[in-house]
Amino acid sequence: MKIKNICCIGAGYVGGPTMSIIAQKNPNINVYVVDMNADKIDAWNSDNLNNLPVYEPGLAKVVKEARGRNLFFSKDINKKIEKADMIFISVNTPTKTSGEGRGYAADLKYVEACAKQIAEVSKTDKIIVEKSTVPVRTSEKIKKILRFYNSDVDFQILSNPEFLAEGTAMRDLEIPDRVLIGGDNTKKGKVAIECLVDIYSSWVPRENILTTNLWSSELSKLTANAFLAQRISSINSLSELCEVTGADIEEVSKAIGMDSRIGNSFLKTSVGFGGSCFQKDILNLVYISRSLGLEEVASYWEQILLINSHQRNRFSKKIIDCIEKNNLKRKVLILGWAFKKNTNDSRESAAIYVTNNLINKNIEVDIYDPKVNKNKIYNDLKNLNPNHKSKYISVLKNAHVNLSEYNLIAIMTEWDEFRDYDWEMTYERMQKPAYIYDGRNILDIKIIKKIGFNYIGLGRK
Ligand code: NAD
Ligand code: UGA
């Protein structure tokens, strides 16, 4: 069986880039990306490729190549569902804010709404691909919904979690470490798996496409994120130990990372991991473990989140203490709002939490980020704290104005442009004494100190 038409529900950070690559690599398959957010679809169709709703290096080029040829962004969800032989569900699965499991469990209402809509609209057999990150056994729920609302057509369910990281999404999609496809071990299940394998085989070597049962695939995704986040919290916890012992976290990180059993990635200390997934996926893992009575397992994984918020808080406290002890201007320049470089995504960014801590102490905060817009910044603060002191916030279009108003700059995102700043000129124009709080350890300490700055990094002096 050959797939001719794909529909992807959800045109977000996963749906948009993933489908762009699938369309680029499979010119004979029509790929329709739909979303209930009409503005987002308009933005994906925008003539100006700088206005795409997702910023990812290399994305605009792929969209330009495939859009209008076999890649389409559409608001007509029902029509595209009906036409498709294969439907990806790539909608958000945030942490529940009410009801059972509130604050921990993944909210599957968007996934369930998609399943219901697919069932109601479908007139022909379809393969449904779970692309969103979901709790283990969600495919069972999806199956039940599909069969409950439509018993006339055959639905095969596959799990195909996405492992891309923002900022490097196009490279991750182009050369994935692995593609994971879970499906049923039945005749029809195996055919469905092969259909998806076929699509990926257009550019991914067959040995990198792993097929498993549905539940292994679902659980592997949550576990991969938990392992990655665990490494960051481990190195962040040690950064505090370095500060009191005189060890240097960059040296420790290098030394342990050279052990081939440990490996050197995800050992970069930071002001805390952000992004829409690590926290929500670990909370979900904690919830699943706890609800199965595995308290020790739950509290083991929960500790990763406690260290992450501790890291953000202790960074904020360092800044507040510095201002108070040295009687500095109560005004800070925050450089970077995105949760990492090369993305316009700021969900769960450490910058939001640190800024909230500062304004709670009546410290003014001016914010500059090369890609995150003003509305997003204000919304992020409002979502964290609806009563935040907005009068203390300004969003800047350029970080080089008003430098004379600050004694203190805090780097929150590792954008290359911050590392490459003209720090000498910045120092000359700042109030003295001048402090840099390097929340990403991106600057060369010797150079920065030579210029005259007081440098405060994480786990290094
Ligand atoms: P997103 O919020 O950027 O996009 C989700 C989109 O789905 C939104 O545009 C929303 O309007 C749309 N949507 C929700 N319900 C809908 C419905 N019923 N009909 C039509 N459209 C609907 O989310 P995302 O970052 O793309 O993440 C999607 C999923 O992928 C999540 O489960 C996430 O955990 C997982 N994931 C994300 C990343 C990442 O880097 N962002 C990486 C891997 C996996
Ligand atoms: C992460 C995973 O890396 C992806 O494999 C996964 O698909 C995705 O989550 C998801 O499920 O959403 P992402 O959150 O986009 O991707 O970006 P990462 O590169 O993992 O960075 C996450 C956070 O950790 C960022 O704030 C980053 O700055 C921080 N980080 C990362 C560190 O503090 N130190 C490190 O060594 C690495």
PDB file of C-alpha atoms and ligand atoms in Angstrom, residues 9-15 35-37 40 77 90-93 110 113-114 132-133 162 164 166 221 276-277 280 347, ligand 1:
ATOM      1  CA  ILE A   9      -3.273  18.055  12.625  1.00  0.00           C
ATOM      2  CA  GLY A  10      -1.233  20.707  14.444  1.00  0.00           C
ATOM      3  CA  ALA A  11       0.962  23.249  12.637  1.00  0.00           C
ATOM      4  CA  GLY A  12       3.228  24.015  15.580  1.00  0.00           C
ATOM      5  CA  TYR A  13       6.917  23.558  16.333  1.00  0.00           C
ATOM      6  CA  VAL A  14       6.701  19.848  15.500  1.00  0.00           C
ATOM      7  CA  GLY A  15       3.977  19.637  12.846  1.00  0.00           C
ATOM      8  CA  ASP A  35      -4.613  23.773  12.526  1.00  0.00           C
ATOM      9  CA  MET A  36      -7.564  25.250  14.377  1.00  0.00           C
ATOM     10  CA  ASN A  37      -5.543  28.435  14.799  1.00  0.00           C
ATOM     11  CA  LYS A  40      -1.058  30.364  12.351  1.00  0.00           C
ATOM     12  CA  ILE A  77      -9.518  20.454   8.668  1.00  0.00           C
ATOM     13  CA  SER A  90       0.810  16.617  16.291  1.00  0.00           C
ATOM     14  CA  VAL A  91      -1.098  18.742  18.771  1.00  0.00           C
ATOM     15  CA  ASN A  92       0.010  20.081  22.136  1.00  0.00           C
ATOM     16  CA  THR A  93      -0.160  17.856  25.230  1.00  0.00           C
ATOM     17  CA  TYR A 110      -6.500  18.048  22.223  1.00  0.00           C
ATOM     18  CA  ALA A 113     -10.616  15.916  20.203  1.00  0.00           C
ATOM     19  CA  CYS A 114      -8.563  15.030  17.117  1.00  0.00           C
ATOM     20  CA  SER A 132       2.504  14.196  20.013  1.00  0.00           C
ATOM     21  CA  THR A 133       4.299  13.092  23.173  1.00  0.00           C
ATOM     22  CA  GLU A 162       9.417  13.149  17.541  1.00  0.00           C
ATOM     23  CA  LEU A 164      13.858  16.934  17.238  1.00  0.00           C
ATOM     24  CA  GLU A 166      14.332  23.299  18.644  1.00  0.00           C
ATOM     25  CA  LYS A 221       9.842   9.144  24.170  1.00  0.00           C
ATOM     26  CA  SER A 276       7.751  23.135  26.478  1.00  0.00           C
ATOM     27  CA  CYS A 277       8.630  19.497  27.041  1.00  0.00           C
ATOM     28  CA  LYS A 280       5.825  18.491  31.318  1.00  0.00           C
ATOM     29  CA  ARG A 347       7.947  28.334  26.685  1.00  0.00           C
TER      30      ARG A 347
HETATM   31  P1  NAD B   1       2.543  23.667  19.469  1.00  0.00           P
HETATM   32  O1  NAD B   1       1.748  24.243  20.567  1.00  0.00           O
HETATM   33  O2  NAD B   1       3.634  24.461  18.847  1.00  0.00           O
HETATM   34  O3  NAD B   1       1.561  23.202  18.286  1.00  0.00           O
HETATM   35  C1  NAD B   1       0.407  22.461  18.487  1.00  0.00           C
HETATM   36  C2  NAD B   1      -0.652  22.984  17.532  1.00  0.00           C
HETATM   37  O4  NAD B   1      -1.797  22.128  17.576  1.00  0.00           O
HETATM   38  C3  NAD B   1      -1.173  24.372  17.861  1.00  0.00           C
HETATM   39  O5  NAD B   1      -0.933  25.236  16.759  1.00  0.00           O
HETATM   40  C4  NAD B   1      -2.677  24.181  18.110  1.00  0.00           C
HETATM   41  O6  NAD B   1      -3.461  25.251  17.642  1.00  0.00           O
HETATM   42  C5  NAD B   1      -2.952  22.920  17.338  1.00  0.00           C
HETATM   43  N1  NAD B   1      -4.147  22.173  17.785  1.00  0.00           N
HETATM   44  C6  NAD B   1      -4.434  21.742  19.039  1.00  0.00           C
HETATM   45  N2  NAD B   1      -5.595  21.044  19.035  1.00  0.00           N
HETATM   46  C7  NAD B   1      -6.037  21.042  17.747  1.00  0.00           C
HETATM   47  C8  NAD B   1      -7.178  20.476  17.118  1.00  0.00           C
HETATM   48  N3  NAD B   1      -8.062  19.742  17.815  1.00  0.00           N
HETATM   49  N4  NAD B   1      -7.337  20.691  15.804  1.00  0.00           N
HETATM   50  C9  NAD B   1      -6.433  21.415  15.092  1.00  0.00           C
HETATM   51  N5  NAD B   1      -5.336  21.956  15.636  1.00  0.00           N
HETATM   52  C10 NAD B   1      -5.126  21.763  16.954  1.00  0.00           C
HETATM   53  O7  NAD B   1       3.127  22.286  20.043  1.00  0.00           O
HETATM   54  P2  NAD B   1       4.474  21.551  19.585  1.00  0.00           P
HETATM   55  O8  NAD B   1       5.644  22.186  20.254  1.00  0.00           O
HETATM   56  O9  NAD B   1       4.462  21.409  18.115  1.00  0.00           O
HETATM   57  O10 NAD B   1       4.286  20.124  20.272  1.00  0.00           O
HETATM   58  C11 NAD B   1       3.338  19.206  19.783  1.00  0.00           C
HETATM   59  C12 NAD B   1       3.589  17.865  20.447  1.00  0.00           C
HETATM   60  O11 NAD B   1       4.893  17.384  20.089  1.00  0.00           O
HETATM   61  C13 NAD B   1       3.578  17.884  21.975  1.00  0.00           C
HETATM   62  O12 NAD B   1       3.022  16.688  22.451  1.00  0.00           O
HETATM   63  C14 NAD B   1       5.045  17.948  22.341  1.00  0.00           C
HETATM   64  O13 NAD B   1       5.301  17.354  23.594  1.00  0.00           O
HETATM   65  C15 NAD B   1       5.688  17.123  21.254  1.00  0.00           C
HETATM   66  N6  NAD B   1       7.072  17.475  20.930  1.00  0.00           N
HETATM   67  C16 NAD B   1       7.453  18.777  20.854  1.00  0.00           C
HETATM   68  C17 NAD B   1       8.763  19.092  20.506  1.00  0.00           C
HETATM   69  C18 NAD B   1       9.239  20.511  20.420  1.00  0.00           C
HETATM   70  O14 NAD B   1      10.436  20.713  20.265  1.00  0.00           O
HETATM   71  N7  NAD B   1       8.395  21.509  20.508  1.00  0.00           N
HETATM   72  C19 NAD B   1       9.660  18.063  20.171  1.00  0.00           C
HETATM   73  C20 NAD B   1       9.215  16.750  20.233  1.00  0.00           C
HETATM   74  C21 NAD B   1       7.922  16.461  20.607  1.00  0.00           C
END
